[in-house]
Short mmCIF file of C-alpha atoms and ligand atoms in Angstrom, two decimals:
data_model
loop_
_atom_site.label_atom_id
_atom_site.label_comp_id
_atom_site.label_asym_id
_atom_site.label_seq_id
_atom_site.Cartn_x
_atom_site.Cartn_y
_atom_site.Cartn_z
CA VAL A 1 -105.05 -22.96 159.13
CA SER A 2 -105.46 -26.12 161.27
CA GLU A 3 -103.22 -26.72 164.13
CA SER A 4 -102.01 -29.86 162.59
CA ARG A 5 -99.98 -28.38 159.67
CA PRO A 6 -97.66 -25.49 159.13
CA LEU A 7 -98.44 -22.25 157.77
CA ARG A 8 -97.13 -22.30 154.25
CA VAL A 9 -95.71 -18.99 152.86
CA ALA A 10 -94.00 -18.26 149.54
CA VAL A 11 -91.46 -15.39 149.45
CA VAL A 12 -90.82 -14.34 145.76
CA GLY A 13 -87.36 -13.00 145.55
CA SER A 14 -84.22 -13.83 147.40
CA GLY A 15 -82.61 -10.38 147.58
CA PRO A 16 -82.10 -8.81 151.00
CA SER A 17 -85.90 -7.90 151.55
CA GLY A 18 -86.89 -11.53 150.65
CA VAL A 19 -84.16 -13.19 152.90
CA TYR A 20 -85.10 -10.97 155.97
CA ALA A 21 -88.69 -11.62 155.23
CA ALA A 22 -88.16 -15.58 155.39
CA GLY A 23 -86.04 -15.08 158.49
CA HIS A 24 -88.76 -13.07 160.40
CA LEU A 25 -91.55 -15.51 159.29
CA VAL A 26 -89.68 -18.58 160.69
CA GLU A 27 -88.37 -16.72 163.62
CA HIS A 28 -91.75 -15.33 164.76
CA ALA A 29 -93.07 -18.80 164.44
CA SER A 30 -91.52 -19.64 167.65
CA GLY A 31 -91.34 -16.25 169.24
CA THR A 32 -90.25 -12.73 169.33
CA TRP A 33 -89.15 -9.79 171.50
CA LEU A 34 -91.92 -7.49 172.38
CA ASP A 35 -91.83 -4.98 175.30
CA GLY A 36 -88.66 -6.55 176.45
CA ARG A 37 -90.30 -10.03 176.81
CA MET A 38 -89.95 -13.13 174.42
CA GLN A 39 -93.59 -13.72 173.41
CA ARG A 40 -95.03 -16.50 171.33
CA CYS A 41 -96.14 -15.41 167.89
CA ALA A 42 -98.96 -17.36 166.33
CA PRO A 43 -99.27 -19.62 164.41
CA GLY A 44 -96.68 -21.90 165.66
CA ARG A 45 -94.95 -23.58 162.69
CA VAL A 46 -94.19 -21.81 159.45
CA GLU A 47 -92.53 -23.00 156.24
CA VAL A 48 -91.26 -20.53 153.78
CA ASP A 49 -90.37 -21.52 150.16
CA ILE A 50 -88.21 -18.70 148.68
CA ILE A 51 -88.93 -18.54 144.80
CA GLU A 52 -86.05 -17.06 142.86
CA ARG A 53 -85.92 -16.61 139.00
CA LEU A 54 -82.16 -17.07 138.88
CA PRO A 55 -80.31 -20.26 140.21
CA THR A 56 -78.35 -17.84 142.58
CA PRO A 57 -79.76 -16.18 145.55
CA TRP A 58 -79.18 -12.76 147.21
CA GLY A 59 -80.54 -10.35 144.50
CA LEU A 60 -78.75 -6.89 144.59
CA LEU A 61 -76.19 -8.30 147.17
CA ARG A 62 -74.59 -10.36 144.28
CA ALA A 63 -75.68 -8.21 141.32
CA GLY A 64 -75.58 -4.73 142.85
CA VAL A 65 -73.09 -4.21 145.50
CA ALA A 66 -69.82 -2.94 144.18
CA PRO A 67 -67.05 -5.83 143.80
CA ASP A 68 -64.63 -3.80 145.86
CA HIS A 69 -66.85 -3.56 148.69
CA PHE A 70 -65.74 -6.64 150.46
CA ALA A 71 -67.19 -5.83 153.86
CA LYS A 72 -70.76 -5.40 152.53
CA LYS A 73 -70.44 -8.63 150.65
CA LYS A 74 -69.95 -10.40 153.88
CA VAL A 75 -73.71 -9.79 154.63
CA ALA A 76 -74.08 -12.99 152.56
CA ASP A 77 -72.88 -15.05 155.60
CA LEU A 78 -75.78 -13.60 157.44
CA PHE A 79 -78.21 -14.43 154.70
CA ASP A 80 -76.88 -17.94 154.45
CA SER A 81 -77.43 -18.42 158.16
CA ILE A 82 -81.05 -16.97 157.91
CA ALA A 83 -81.92 -18.72 154.68
CA THR A 84 -80.62 -22.31 155.88
CA ARG A 85 -82.78 -22.12 159.12
CA PRO A 86 -85.25 -25.00 159.55
CA GLY A 87 -88.41 -24.52 157.63
CA ILE A 88 -86.91 -22.27 154.82
CA ARG A 89 -86.42 -23.93 151.49
CA PHE A 90 -85.13 -22.49 148.20
CA LEU A 91 -86.69 -22.96 144.74
CA GLY A 92 -84.21 -21.37 142.42
CA ASN A 93 -84.66 -21.19 138.52
CA VAL A 94 -88.38 -20.50 138.94
CA GLU A 95 -89.94 -17.42 137.23
CA VAL A 96 -93.24 -16.00 138.45
CA GLY A 97 -95.12 -15.18 135.21
CA ARG A 98 -93.44 -17.87 133.28
CA ASP A 99 -93.18 -21.15 135.34
CA VAL A 100 -95.95 -20.19 137.77
CA SER A 101 -98.70 -17.43 138.03
CA THR A 102 -99.53 -15.26 140.77
CA ALA A 103 -102.90 -16.67 140.96
CA GLU A 104 -101.44 -20.22 141.29
CA LEU A 105 -99.16 -19.01 144.16
CA SER A 106 -102.11 -17.54 145.86
CA GLU A 107 -103.93 -20.95 145.79
CA TRP A 108 -100.87 -23.08 146.58
CA TYR A 109 -99.80 -21.14 149.71
CA ASP A 110 -101.68 -19.50 152.65
CA ALA A 111 -99.65 -16.30 152.02
CA VAL A 112 -97.31 -14.87 149.48
CA VAL A 113 -94.78 -12.17 150.07
CA TYR A 114 -93.55 -10.48 146.99
CA ALA A 115 -89.97 -9.23 147.56
CA VAL A 116 -89.15 -8.54 143.82
CA GLY A 117 -86.98 -5.39 144.25
CA ALA A 118 -86.43 -2.76 141.46
CA THR A 119 -85.23 -4.55 138.29
CA HIS A 120 -84.90 -1.62 135.95
CA GLY A 121 -82.90 1.64 136.02
CA ARG A 122 -84.57 4.87 135.64
CA LEU A 123 -84.05 6.08 132.04
CA LEU A 124 -82.54 9.69 131.54
CA ASP A 125 -85.40 11.50 129.84
CA VAL A 126 -83.44 13.61 127.35
CA PRO A 127 -82.85 13.42 123.52
CA GLY A 128 -80.17 10.93 122.64
CA ASN A 129 -81.00 8.49 125.31
CA ASP A 130 -81.57 5.67 122.56
CA LEU A 131 -77.83 6.17 121.30
CA PRO A 132 -75.34 3.17 121.98
CA GLY A 133 -73.08 4.48 124.70
CA TYR A 134 -75.60 5.54 126.90
CA TRP A 135 -76.42 3.12 129.92
CA THR A 136 -78.53 3.23 133.12
CA SER A 137 -76.44 2.48 136.08
CA ARG A 138 -78.74 -0.61 136.66
CA ASP A 139 -77.54 -2.23 133.52
CA PHE A 140 -74.03 -1.11 133.81
CA VAL A 141 -73.56 -2.45 137.34
CA ALA A 142 -75.33 -5.69 136.44
CA TRP A 143 -72.94 -6.08 133.68
CA TYR A 144 -69.75 -5.72 135.88
CA ASN A 145 -71.31 -7.74 138.61
CA GLY A 146 -71.85 -10.74 136.18
CA HIS A 147 -75.68 -10.80 136.13
CA PRO A 148 -76.51 -13.43 133.52
CA ASP A 149 -78.99 -11.07 131.75
CA PHE A 150 -76.36 -8.47 131.10
CA THR A 151 -72.96 -10.27 130.58
CA THR A 152 -73.16 -10.58 126.89
CA ARG A 153 -73.79 -6.87 126.34
CA SER A 154 -70.78 -5.08 124.77
CA VAL A 155 -69.28 -1.98 126.44
CA ASP A 156 -67.31 0.43 124.53
CA LEU A 157 -64.60 2.12 126.69
CA THR A 158 -62.50 3.52 123.85
CA ALA A 159 -63.10 7.17 124.58
CA ASP A 160 -61.06 8.95 127.01
CA ARG A 161 -64.05 10.47 129.13
CA ALA A 162 -67.09 9.01 130.73
CA VAL A 163 -69.92 10.98 132.26
CA ILE A 164 -72.11 9.80 135.08
CA VAL A 165 -75.35 11.61 135.83
CA GLY A 166 -76.68 11.44 139.41
CA ASN A 167 -75.24 12.17 142.73
CA GLY A 168 -76.25 8.94 144.86
CA ASN A 169 -74.03 6.13 146.09
CA VAL A 170 -74.55 4.08 142.97
CA ALA A 171 -72.96 6.94 140.83
CA LEU A 172 -69.81 6.72 143.12
CA ASP A 173 -69.67 3.00 142.76
CA VAL A 174 -69.73 3.30 139.08
CA ALA A 175 -66.99 5.96 139.19
CA ARG A 176 -64.75 3.86 141.14
CA ILE A 177 -65.12 0.85 139.08
CA LEU A 178 -64.33 2.78 136.07
CA THR A 179 -61.14 4.15 137.44
CA LEU A 180 -59.56 1.70 139.78
CA PRO A 181 -56.47 0.08 138.51
CA ALA A 182 -56.80 -3.28 136.92
CA GLU A 183 -54.87 -5.03 139.59
CA THR A 184 -57.21 -3.73 142.20
CA LEU A 185 -60.16 -5.07 140.24
CA ALA A 186 -58.47 -8.27 139.57
CA ALA A 187 -58.68 -9.12 143.31
CA THR A 188 -62.40 -8.86 143.36
CA ASP A 189 -65.33 -10.95 142.09
CA ILE A 190 -66.06 -8.67 139.34
CA SER A 191 -67.36 -10.46 136.20
CA PRO A 192 -64.25 -11.69 134.23
CA HIS A 193 -65.65 -10.21 131.13
CA ALA A 194 -66.03 -6.75 132.54
CA GLU A 195 -62.50 -7.19 134.26
CA GLU A 196 -61.03 -7.82 130.78
CA VAL A 197 -62.87 -4.85 129.09
CA LEU A 198 -62.02 -2.52 131.90
CA ARG A 199 -58.24 -3.59 131.84
CA HIS A 200 -58.12 -2.23 128.36
CA SER A 201 -60.17 0.88 129.26
CA ALA A 202 -59.02 4.17 127.41
CA ILE A 203 -61.10 6.19 129.91
CA ARG A 204 -58.90 8.66 131.89
CA GLU A 205 -61.59 11.13 133.19
CA VAL A 206 -64.87 10.03 134.93
CA VAL A 207 -67.06 13.31 135.38
CA VAL A 208 -69.93 12.87 138.05
CA LEU A 209 -72.76 15.29 137.51
CA GLY A 210 -75.09 16.36 140.29
CA ARG A 211 -77.99 18.74 139.19
CA ARG A 212 -78.11 20.22 142.57
CA SER A 213 -75.42 21.72 145.01
CA PRO A 214 -72.98 19.86 147.17
CA ALA A 215 -75.28 20.27 150.19
CA ASP A 216 -77.96 18.44 148.19
CA ALA A 217 -76.03 15.37 147.01
CA SER A 218 -77.56 11.92 147.81
CA PHE A 219 -74.29 10.02 148.50
CA THR A 220 -73.30 9.20 152.05
CA ASN A 221 -70.26 10.24 153.63
CA ALA A 222 -68.81 6.87 153.96
CA GLU A 223 -68.89 6.36 150.18
CA LEU A 224 -67.53 9.73 149.48
CA ALA A 225 -64.66 9.50 151.93
CA GLU A 226 -63.65 6.34 150.13
CA LEU A 227 -62.68 8.47 147.22
CA GLU A 228 -59.92 10.23 149.33
CA PHE A 229 -58.03 6.86 149.39
CA LEU A 230 -58.53 5.41 145.95
CA PRO A 231 -55.29 4.08 144.34
CA GLY A 232 -54.15 5.64 141.25
CA VAL A 233 -57.03 8.18 141.02
CA ASP A 234 -57.04 11.90 141.52
CA VAL A 235 -60.52 13.14 142.83
CA LEU A 236 -61.31 16.72 142.20
CA VAL A 237 -64.11 18.85 142.91
CA ASP A 238 -65.00 21.31 139.87
CA PRO A 239 -64.49 24.64 141.39
CA GLY A 240 -66.73 26.55 138.88
CA SER A 241 -69.70 24.17 139.73
CA ILE A 242 -70.12 24.60 143.55
CA GLY A 243 -72.31 27.69 143.66
CA ASP A 244 -72.24 30.69 146.02
CA ASP A 245 -73.10 28.49 149.19
CA VAL A 246 -70.19 26.41 148.38
CA PHE A 247 -69.79 23.96 151.22
CA ALA A 248 -72.13 25.87 153.63
CA GLY A 249 -75.36 23.82 153.15
CA THR A 250 -78.17 25.65 154.96
CA ASN A 251 -79.63 22.48 155.86
CA ALA A 252 -76.52 20.84 157.24
CA ASN A 253 -77.50 18.28 159.77
CA PHE A 254 -74.66 16.19 161.21
CA ALA A 255 -74.54 13.72 158.39
CA ASN A 256 -74.48 16.50 155.79
CA ALA A 257 -71.85 18.52 157.57
CA ARG A 258 -69.55 15.45 157.63
CA ARG A 259 -70.20 15.09 153.83
CA LEU A 260 -69.58 18.68 153.15
CA ALA A 261 -66.34 18.59 155.28
CA THR A 262 -65.16 15.52 153.15
CA LEU A 263 -66.15 17.40 149.88
CA GLU A 264 -64.15 20.44 151.03
CA ARG A 265 -61.07 18.30 151.72
CA LEU A 266 -61.38 16.79 148.18
CA PHE A 267 -61.86 20.37 146.85
CA GLN A 268 -58.64 21.71 148.48
CA ARG A 269 -56.65 18.71 147.45
CA SER A 270 -54.16 19.32 144.47
CA VAL A 271 -53.63 17.04 141.49
CA GLN A 272 -51.42 14.23 142.05
CA GLY A 273 -50.89 13.40 138.47
CA HIS A 274 -52.48 9.91 138.78
CA PRO A 275 -53.38 8.22 135.49
CA ARG A 276 -57.01 8.47 136.03
CA ARG A 277 -59.25 11.09 137.65
CA ILE A 278 -62.91 11.53 139.02
CA VAL A 279 -64.30 15.12 138.81
CA LEU A 280 -67.36 15.97 140.99
CA ARG A 281 -69.30 18.58 139.15
CA PHE A 282 -72.35 20.23 140.68
CA LEU A 283 -75.19 22.39 139.59
CA ALA A 284 -75.36 20.67 136.18
CA SER A 285 -78.24 19.07 134.37
CA PRO A 286 -78.09 16.93 131.41
CA ILE A 287 -79.89 18.50 128.44
CA SER A 288 -79.22 15.99 125.59
CA LEU A 289 -76.89 13.17 124.53
CA GLU A 290 -75.26 14.05 121.02
CA GLY A 291 -73.55 11.83 118.55
CA ALA A 292 -73.94 10.43 114.94
CA GLU A 293 -73.98 6.82 115.52
CA ARG A 294 -73.20 6.62 119.46
CA VAL A 295 -72.82 8.87 122.06
CA GLN A 296 -69.97 11.35 121.62
CA SER A 297 -70.87 14.25 123.91
CA ILE A 298 -73.46 15.38 126.58
CA GLN A 299 -75.00 18.84 126.67
CA ILE A 300 -75.11 20.29 130.03
CA GLY A 301 -77.25 23.22 131.59
CA HIS A 302 -75.91 25.14 134.37
CA ASN A 303 -77.86 25.67 137.47
CA HIS A 304 -77.72 27.92 140.54
CA VAL A 305 -78.85 28.05 144.03
CA ASP A 306 -81.64 30.47 144.59
CA VAL A 307 -81.71 31.68 148.25
CA SER A 308 -83.70 34.86 147.62
CA GLN A 309 -87.24 33.89 149.16
CA GLY A 310 -85.91 32.50 152.38
CA GLY A 311 -85.94 28.90 150.88
CA ARG A 312 -83.20 27.35 148.89
CA ARG A 313 -84.07 26.19 145.30
CA VAL A 314 -81.90 25.14 142.56
CA THR A 315 -82.96 26.69 139.28
CA ALA A 316 -81.62 26.53 135.59
CA THR A 317 -79.71 29.51 134.13
CA ASP A 318 -79.47 30.02 130.30
CA GLN A 319 -75.99 28.86 130.37
CA THR A 320 -74.94 25.64 128.73
CA SER A 321 -71.80 23.74 127.85
CA THR A 322 -70.81 20.50 126.08
CA LEU A 323 -68.58 17.71 127.50
CA ASP A 324 -67.14 15.15 125.08
CA ALA A 325 -67.70 11.61 126.26
CA GLY A 326 -67.86 8.26 124.90
CA LEU A 327 -69.94 6.80 127.69
CA VAL A 328 -72.85 8.38 129.75
CA ILE A 329 -74.32 6.42 132.53
CA SER A 330 -77.26 7.70 134.45
CA ALA A 331 -77.30 6.64 138.05
CA ILE A 332 -80.59 8.30 138.99
CA GLY A 333 -82.45 5.44 140.68
CA TYR A 334 -84.06 2.17 139.96
CA ARG A 335 -87.53 1.34 138.99
CA SER A 336 -89.57 -1.61 139.79
CA THR A 337 -91.82 -3.27 137.02
CA PRO A 338 -95.22 -4.94 137.33
CA VAL A 339 -95.43 -8.46 138.45
CA PRO A 340 -98.11 -10.06 136.11
CA GLY A 341 -101.34 -10.57 137.81
CA LEU A 342 -100.69 -7.92 140.60
CA PRO A 343 -101.70 -4.37 140.79
CA PHE A 344 -98.99 -1.83 140.08
CA ASP A 345 -98.93 1.97 140.64
CA GLU A 346 -97.25 3.29 137.44
CA THR A 347 -96.62 6.80 138.95
CA SER A 348 -94.45 5.75 141.83
CA ALA A 349 -93.56 2.20 140.35
CA VAL A 350 -94.49 0.35 143.29
CA ILE A 351 -96.90 -2.42 144.35
CA PRO A 352 -99.65 -0.50 146.14
CA THR A 353 -99.78 -1.62 149.86
CA SER A 354 -101.46 -0.87 153.06
CA ASN A 355 -99.38 -2.10 156.03
CA SER A 356 -97.75 -4.53 153.83
CA ARG A 357 -100.86 -6.04 152.38
CA ILE A 358 -101.20 -5.75 148.47
CA MET A 359 -104.31 -3.47 147.58
CA THR A 360 -106.24 -3.68 144.53
CA ALA A 361 -108.92 -0.95 143.52
CA GLU A 362 -111.36 -3.27 145.40
CA GLY A 363 -109.52 -3.48 148.50
CA VAL A 364 -106.95 -5.96 150.11
CA LEU A 365 -105.77 -8.84 147.99
CA PRO A 366 -106.23 -11.58 150.44
CA GLY A 367 -102.99 -13.44 151.31
CA ALA A 368 -100.61 -11.17 149.46
CA TYR A 369 -97.99 -8.96 150.81
CA ALA A 370 -95.04 -6.79 149.58
CA THR A 371 -91.88 -5.88 151.12
CA GLY A 372 -88.60 -4.08 150.05
CA TRP A 373 -88.03 -1.76 147.25
CA VAL A 374 -91.07 -2.98 145.34
CA LYS A 375 -93.20 -1.80 148.28
CA ARG A 376 -91.12 1.35 149.51
CA GLY A 377 -89.36 2.45 146.28
CA PRO A 378 -85.67 2.08 145.52
CA THR A 379 -84.11 3.84 148.56
CA GLY A 380 -82.32 2.72 151.33
CA ILE A 381 -79.29 0.39 152.23
CA ILE A 382 -79.50 -3.43 152.65
CA GLY A 383 -80.24 -3.18 156.55
CA ASN A 384 -83.36 -0.88 155.86
CA ASN A 385 -85.15 -3.96 154.55
CA LYS A 386 -85.15 -5.74 157.92
CA LEU A 387 -87.84 -3.70 159.54
CA CYS A 388 -89.78 -3.55 156.31
CA ALA A 389 -89.63 -7.37 156.01
CA ARG A 390 -90.57 -7.74 159.79
CA ASN A 391 -93.86 -5.66 159.22
CA ALA A 392 -94.69 -7.90 156.24
CA ALA A 393 -94.11 -10.99 158.32
CA LEU A 394 -96.34 -9.39 161.25
CA ALA A 395 -99.12 -8.71 158.67
CA VAL A 396 -99.10 -12.34 157.57
CA PHE A 397 -99.38 -13.57 161.17
CA ALA A 398 -102.10 -11.03 162.11
CA ASP A 399 -104.04 -12.19 158.90
CA ALA A 400 -103.44 -15.89 159.91
CA GLU A 401 -104.80 -15.28 163.45
CA ALA A 402 -107.76 -13.55 162.13
CA GLY A 403 -108.62 -16.25 159.74
CA LEU A 404 -108.18 -14.14 156.71
CA LEU A 405 -105.91 -16.06 154.82
CA PRO A 406 -107.52 -18.26 151.74
CA SER A 407 -106.14 -21.60 152.68
CA GLU A 408 -108.55 -24.09 151.15
CA ASN A 409 -106.10 -25.33 148.44
CA THR A 410 -102.71 -24.83 150.06
CA ARG A 411 -100.23 -27.37 148.93
CA SER A 412 -97.27 -29.11 150.58
CA PHE A 413 -93.54 -28.36 149.51
CA ASP A 414 -93.38 -31.56 147.67
CA ALA A 415 -96.64 -31.06 145.71
CA VAL A 416 -95.50 -27.61 144.70
CA ALA A 417 -92.10 -28.79 143.65
CA ASP A 418 -93.67 -31.66 141.68
CA THR A 419 -95.77 -29.33 139.66
CA LEU A 420 -93.05 -26.79 139.05
CA ARG A 421 -90.61 -29.64 138.01
CA GLN A 422 -93.13 -30.54 135.29
CA ARG A 423 -92.68 -26.95 134.00
CA GLN A 424 -89.01 -26.25 134.83
CA PRO A 425 -87.10 -29.69 135.05
CA THR A 426 -83.95 -28.09 136.86
CA LEU A 427 -85.21 -26.54 140.18
CA VAL A 428 -82.29 -25.26 142.30
CA SER A 429 -82.31 -26.14 145.84
CA TRP A 430 -80.00 -24.74 148.78
CA SER A 431 -77.67 -27.72 148.42
CA ASP A 432 -77.50 -27.03 144.60
CA TRP A 433 -76.59 -23.21 145.41
CA ARG A 434 -74.07 -24.40 147.84
CA THR A 435 -72.57 -26.52 144.92
CA LEU A 436 -72.45 -23.47 142.73
CA ASP A 437 -71.16 -21.14 145.53
CA SER A 438 -68.20 -23.58 146.25
CA THR A 439 -67.43 -23.99 142.65
CA GLU A 440 -67.24 -20.26 142.12
CA ARG A 441 -65.20 -19.92 145.24
CA SER A 442 -62.68 -22.53 144.41
CA ARG A 443 -62.37 -21.20 140.79
CA GLY A 444 -61.80 -17.85 142.24
CA TYR A 445 -59.19 -18.74 144.77
CA ALA A 446 -57.08 -20.33 141.98
CA ARG A 447 -56.99 -16.73 140.65
CA GLY A 448 -56.60 -14.81 143.83
CA LYS A 449 -60.33 -13.64 144.04
CA PRO A 450 -62.95 -14.35 146.39
CA ARG A 451 -64.96 -16.08 143.67
CA LEU A 452 -65.19 -16.38 139.92
CA LYS A 453 -68.68 -15.78 139.07
CA MET A 454 -70.42 -18.06 136.59
CA LEU A 455 -71.88 -15.77 133.91
CA ASN A 456 -74.63 -17.78 132.46
CA VAL A 457 -77.58 -19.82 133.66
CA GLU A 458 -76.94 -22.78 131.27
CA GLU A 459 -73.54 -23.35 132.95
CA MET A 460 -75.02 -22.96 136.30
CA LEU A 461 -77.76 -25.55 135.71
CA ASP A 462 -75.14 -27.81 134.02
CA VAL A 463 -73.05 -27.73 137.23
CA VAL A 464 -76.01 -28.28 139.24
CA THR A 465 -77.18 -31.30 137.23
CA ARG A 466 -73.73 -32.67 137.22
CA GLU A 467 -72.97 -32.44 140.83
CA SER A 468 -76.31 -33.08 142.32
CA VAL A 469 -76.69 -36.21 144.62
CA PRO A 470 -79.46 -38.42 143.12
P1 NAP B 1 -80.34 7.77 144.91
O1 NAP B 1 -79.68 7.90 146.06
O2 NAP B 1 -81.81 8.10 144.87
O3 NAP B 1 -79.66 8.91 143.96
C1 NAP B 1 -80.20 9.35 142.85
C2 NAP B 1 -79.59 10.60 142.18
O4 NAP B 1 -80.01 10.97 140.88
C3 NAP B 1 -79.74 11.69 143.07
O5 NAP B 1 -78.65 12.59 143.12
C4 NAP B 1 -80.86 12.61 142.10
O6 NAP B 1 -80.72 14.14 142.42
C5 NAP B 1 -80.34 12.24 140.89
N1 NAP B 1 -81.28 12.50 139.82
C6 NAP B 1 -82.65 11.93 139.71
N2 NAP B 1 -83.17 12.29 138.52
C7 NAP B 1 -82.16 13.03 137.90
C8 NAP B 1 -82.23 13.63 136.61
N3 NAP B 1 -83.38 13.58 135.83
N4 NAP B 1 -81.27 14.24 136.24
C9 NAP B 1 -80.20 14.43 136.99
N5 NAP B 1 -80.05 13.75 138.14
C10 NAP B 1 -81.15 13.15 138.56
O7 NAP B 1 -80.22 6.46 143.98
P2 NAP B 1 -79.01 5.54 143.67
O8 NAP B 1 -77.67 6.02 143.86
O9 NAP B 1 -79.40 4.70 142.75
O10 NAP B 1 -79.02 4.70 145.19
C11 NAP B 1 -80.26 3.91 145.46
C12 NAP B 1 -80.20 3.55 146.90
O11 NAP B 1 -79.24 2.44 147.17
C13 NAP B 1 -79.81 4.69 147.71
O12 NAP B 1 -80.62 4.57 148.89
C14 NAP B 1 -78.47 4.36 148.04
O13 NAP B 1 -77.95 4.93 149.31
C15 NAP B 1 -78.40 2.89 148.21
N6 NAP B 1 -77.02 2.43 147.89
C16 NAP B 1 -76.08 2.33 148.87
C17 NAP B 1 -74.81 1.99 148.62
C18 NAP B 1 -73.90 1.93 149.81
O14 NAP B 1 -74.24 1.85 150.82
N7 NAP B 1 -72.61 1.71 149.44
C19 NAP B 1 -74.48 1.61 147.40
C20 NAP B 1 -75.38 1.86 146.18
C21 NAP B 1 -76.59 2.26 146.55
P3 NAP B 1 -81.86 14.80 143.19
O15 NAP B 1 -81.57 14.63 144.69
O16 NAP B 1 -81.66 16.27 142.63
O17 NAP B 1 -83.19 14.27 142.83
#
């Protein structure tokens, strides 16, 4: 890279890991703290183009974080301040694989950082998982959060019980959204379609199934403790399902001990007689989904905790039971999908990397990096992406300094945008996103909501085209 031009980097994906990566890339261009001193980081000037498939940025912050989690959504302000730093530009409504190939990106940029996240839900591997009425949490969450790919899907909430399989934070998010009173949801930015369907929901009970014991649950104490204060919802722990060790997790570290204490409080609570309830049921594995035309019940295998050999294992018993349910949602994690043209490890569903550098069978793919869930797998909260993204930025700088970036055909922003515009006439810039953002906010304020989300890409592009300054 010559001294006279900036290092040109594309970040693919504008979710948390992409935004943090862009921030680190331009920040490190001027300097960074190391060993308590601000040190200059080569190569001096960096331009980052964030390429995003949708016209809207922020990935799972917009389509994943639960609508009632207002404080978490405030991270958007931080993202906004990062993404509008000098040197960072947004190219929204551009899909890698459709509008531009990975090979072209490698040619047009000195470096490309893939931050494409995990776009699919893990499917429950049991008979009946093809029946209507079964959803992955990824799809269900995207539906209630107004992701344009999911808003037209129809959700049937006419049965009085829903079952959620999984014991992570997403399972608790979904349980809350299914039980919160309509007026509580009305004050959020939940998709207006979902708000309407949920307003008429017949669901009275949501059972959350964990295949292991209370001590093994993945949800965090903060999310669990929130259940103690849900308006209009009884939260119960199924007494028959907690095993002999009950709340005494043998691996109880501080975080686990706090979570178990919260569970114990919930366990001891008496039923208040609220209109809806959430039942936390442990040591229960899904065996099959049953139903003629759609899900009508779920068959469950009962497990127990085996502490006989010094260790602590959860094993299946021969006991089973059946729970009637018209909706089954598996919240058992996300899964990344391959990016056309890049290597992919099917077993762990990630892009294979070494120190953030994308690896093929032959070795490092020059100038290609990954960060976030597509690199680490789908675990961790938004903030966990900071360090991951920083490592990717440092790998880019190390390779730039070592002269390892393929830079013969690097193009300027204008040249890239011109080519893309020939393939995709409506490119969405930051200022276009601001237009969408303020339109959504003002429509929302009128209804007492933080924003009223636009639900389809055509409408978004319409607004952008109408409002954009020529
Ligand atoms: P997760 O935390 O990995 O939880 C997945 C759950 O699914 C685990 O309880 C797991 O049980 C269970 N599971 C996996 N396969 C199963 C199967 N075949 N049958 C039954 N149960 C199965 O995943 P997540 O809830 O999707 O969350 C993803 C990440 O996002 C997590 O790091 C989470 O903390 C984060 N997140 C945070 C928030 C927040 O901070 N508010 C909100 C949402 C998500 P085992 O443990 O037995 O495998």
